[in-house]
Amino acid sequence: MNLQISFNGKNSLTDLGLDIETRIDVPIPKKRLTKVEVPGRDGSLTISEDALDDITISVPFNFQSEEFENVCTNVKNWLTNITDNKLILNSEDSYYLVNEIVCDKIEQTKISEVSSKGTFTLKLICNPIKYDILGQDIITITGKYIS
């Protein structure tokens, strides 16, 4: 199975020709904690805000093309003109909401006179909650009371 992501209305493999080099690891969200040093107390006082920090999902891409600059332009357009911030990993029935994108420079390695290989890592800073695609139905409530 080829690894792929869907983001901003495009599939990384079928629409852009990008291969994912390794399995995508999704980190476990960390609880937002504040540690306070209290004089005369052993250890620190830990206060939980009952919230989770954002997660960063790193995706290492590569591609091979005779039109290296065109692929780079398509990738830049995909990552800058965002109309849909849902990130779907490997065609799952769930998604993450992307808050921010960090992308390395696309490194070029000549393979032949006409073909080049490109590599880059995409870091997607996401809301820590995974949403179910199937649970996105809109329900209209037309009454005063809900029981």
Short mmCIF file of N, CA and C in Angstrom, two decimals, residues 5-7 24-30 32 52-59 84-89 94-102 122-131:
data_model
loop_
_atom_site.label_atom_id
_atom_site.label_comp_id
_atom_site.label_asym_id
_atom_site.label_seq_id
_atom_site.Cartn_x
_atom_site.Cartn_y
_atom_site.Cartn_z
N ILE A 5 -1.39 11.26 1.96
CA ILE A 5 -2.23 12.13 2.78
C ILE A 5 -3.16 12.89 1.85
N SER A 6 -4.30 13.30 2.38
CA SER A 6 -5.17 14.21 1.67
C SER A 6 -5.24 15.48 2.50
N PHE A 7 -5.01 16.60 1.85
CA PHE A 7 -5.01 17.90 2.52
C PHE A 7 -5.36 18.96 1.49
N ILE A 24 3.91 7.30 8.75
CA ILE A 24 3.63 8.55 9.45
C ILE A 24 3.31 8.23 10.91
N ASP A 25 4.08 8.81 11.82
CA ASP A 25 3.82 8.65 13.25
C ASP A 25 3.02 9.83 13.76
N VAL A 26 1.91 9.52 14.42
CA VAL A 26 1.09 10.57 15.02
C VAL A 26 1.36 10.54 16.52
N PRO A 27 1.90 11.63 17.07
CA PRO A 27 2.23 11.64 18.51
C PRO A 27 0.98 11.66 19.38
N ILE A 28 1.14 11.17 20.59
CA ILE A 28 0.07 11.24 21.58
C ILE A 28 0.03 12.67 22.11
N PRO A 29 -1.15 13.30 22.12
CA PRO A 29 -1.23 14.68 22.63
C PRO A 29 -0.83 14.74 24.11
N LYS A 30 -0.12 15.80 24.45
CA LYS A 30 0.28 16.00 25.84
C LYS A 30 -0.70 16.93 26.53
N ARG A 32 -1.83 19.84 28.82
CA ARG A 32 -1.22 21.13 29.14
C ARG A 32 -1.09 21.25 30.65
N LEU A 52 -5.32 20.02 25.92
CA LEU A 52 -4.23 19.32 25.25
C LEU A 52 -3.46 20.28 24.37
N ASP A 53 -2.14 20.06 24.27
CA ASP A 53 -1.30 20.85 23.37
C ASP A 53 -1.48 20.36 21.93
N ASP A 54 -1.17 21.23 20.97
CA ASP A 54 -1.19 20.83 19.56
C ASP A 54 -0.20 19.69 19.35
N ILE A 55 -0.40 18.94 18.28
CA ILE A 55 0.54 17.89 17.90
C ILE A 55 1.18 18.27 16.57
N THR A 56 2.40 17.77 16.34
CA THR A 56 3.09 17.99 15.07
C THR A 56 3.23 16.65 14.36
N ILE A 57 2.66 16.58 13.17
CA ILE A 57 2.75 15.38 12.35
C ILE A 57 3.74 15.67 11.23
N SER A 58 4.85 14.91 11.21
CA SER A 58 5.88 15.10 10.20
C SER A 58 5.70 14.08 9.08
N VAL A 59 5.75 14.57 7.85
CA VAL A 59 5.57 13.70 6.69
C VAL A 59 6.76 13.89 5.75
N ASP A 84 -9.18 24.17 2.58
CA ASP A 84 -9.69 23.08 3.41
C ASP A 84 -8.54 22.57 4.29
N ASN A 85 -8.63 22.80 5.59
CA ASN A 85 -7.51 22.45 6.48
C ASN A 85 -7.64 21.07 7.11
N LYS A 86 -8.46 20.20 6.53
CA LYS A 86 -8.57 18.83 7.04
C LYS A 86 -7.41 17.99 6.52
N LEU A 87 -6.77 17.24 7.42
CA LEU A 87 -5.67 16.33 7.07
C LEU A 87 -6.16 14.90 7.27
N ILE A 88 -6.20 14.14 6.17
CA ILE A 88 -6.59 12.73 6.22
C ILE A 88 -5.35 11.91 5.93
N LEU A 89 -5.04 10.98 6.82
CA LEU A 89 -3.86 10.13 6.67
C LEU A 89 -4.27 8.79 6.06
N SER A 94 -11.14 9.43 9.23
CA SER A 94 -11.00 10.46 10.26
C SER A 94 -9.99 11.49 9.77
N TYR A 95 -9.96 12.62 10.47
CA TYR A 95 -9.06 13.69 10.05
C TYR A 95 -8.62 14.53 11.25
N TYR A 96 -7.56 15.29 11.04
CA TYR A 96 -7.06 16.29 11.99
C TYR A 96 -7.24 17.66 11.34
N LEU A 97 -7.42 18.68 12.15
CA LEU A 97 -7.48 20.06 11.63
C LEU A 97 -6.09 20.67 11.74
N VAL A 98 -5.58 21.17 10.63
CA VAL A 98 -4.24 21.74 10.56
C VAL A 98 -4.31 23.22 10.93
N ASN A 99 -3.48 23.62 11.90
CA ASN A 99 -3.41 25.02 12.33
C ASN A 99 -2.27 25.77 11.66
N GLU A 100 -1.19 25.05 11.36
CA GLU A 100 0.01 25.70 10.81
C GLU A 100 0.81 24.68 10.02
N ILE A 101 1.54 25.16 9.01
CA ILE A 101 2.37 24.31 8.18
C ILE A 101 3.80 24.83 8.20
N VAL A 102 4.75 23.92 8.36
CA VAL A 102 6.17 24.26 8.26
C VAL A 102 6.76 23.31 7.23
N LEU A 122 7.38 17.77 5.46
CA LEU A 122 6.26 18.65 5.76
C LEU A 122 5.87 18.44 7.21
N LYS A 123 5.84 19.52 7.99
CA LYS A 123 5.41 19.44 9.39
C LYS A 123 4.07 20.14 9.50
N LEU A 124 3.08 19.37 9.93
CA LEU A 124 1.72 19.87 10.06
C LEU A 124 1.40 19.99 11.55
N ILE A 125 1.20 21.21 12.03
CA ILE A 125 0.84 21.44 13.43
C ILE A 125 -0.67 21.41 13.49
N CYS A 126 -1.20 20.43 14.25
CA CYS A 126 -2.63 20.14 14.21
C CYS A 126 -3.28 20.24 15.58
N ASN A 127 -4.58 20.47 15.54
CA ASN A 127 -5.41 20.34 16.73
C ASN A 127 -5.23 18.90 17.22
N PRO A 128 -5.12 18.66 18.53
CA PRO A 128 -4.81 17.31 19.02
C PRO A 128 -5.97 16.32 18.93
N ILE A 129 -7.12 16.76 18.51
CA ILE A 129 -8.30 15.90 18.45
C ILE A 129 -8.43 15.30 17.05
N LYS A 130 -8.72 14.01 16.99
CA LYS A 130 -8.98 13.32 15.73
C LYS A 130 -10.49 13.29 15.53
N TYR A 131 -10.96 13.79 14.39
CA TYR A 131 -12.39 13.90 14.11
C TYR A 131 -12.83 12.79 13.16
#
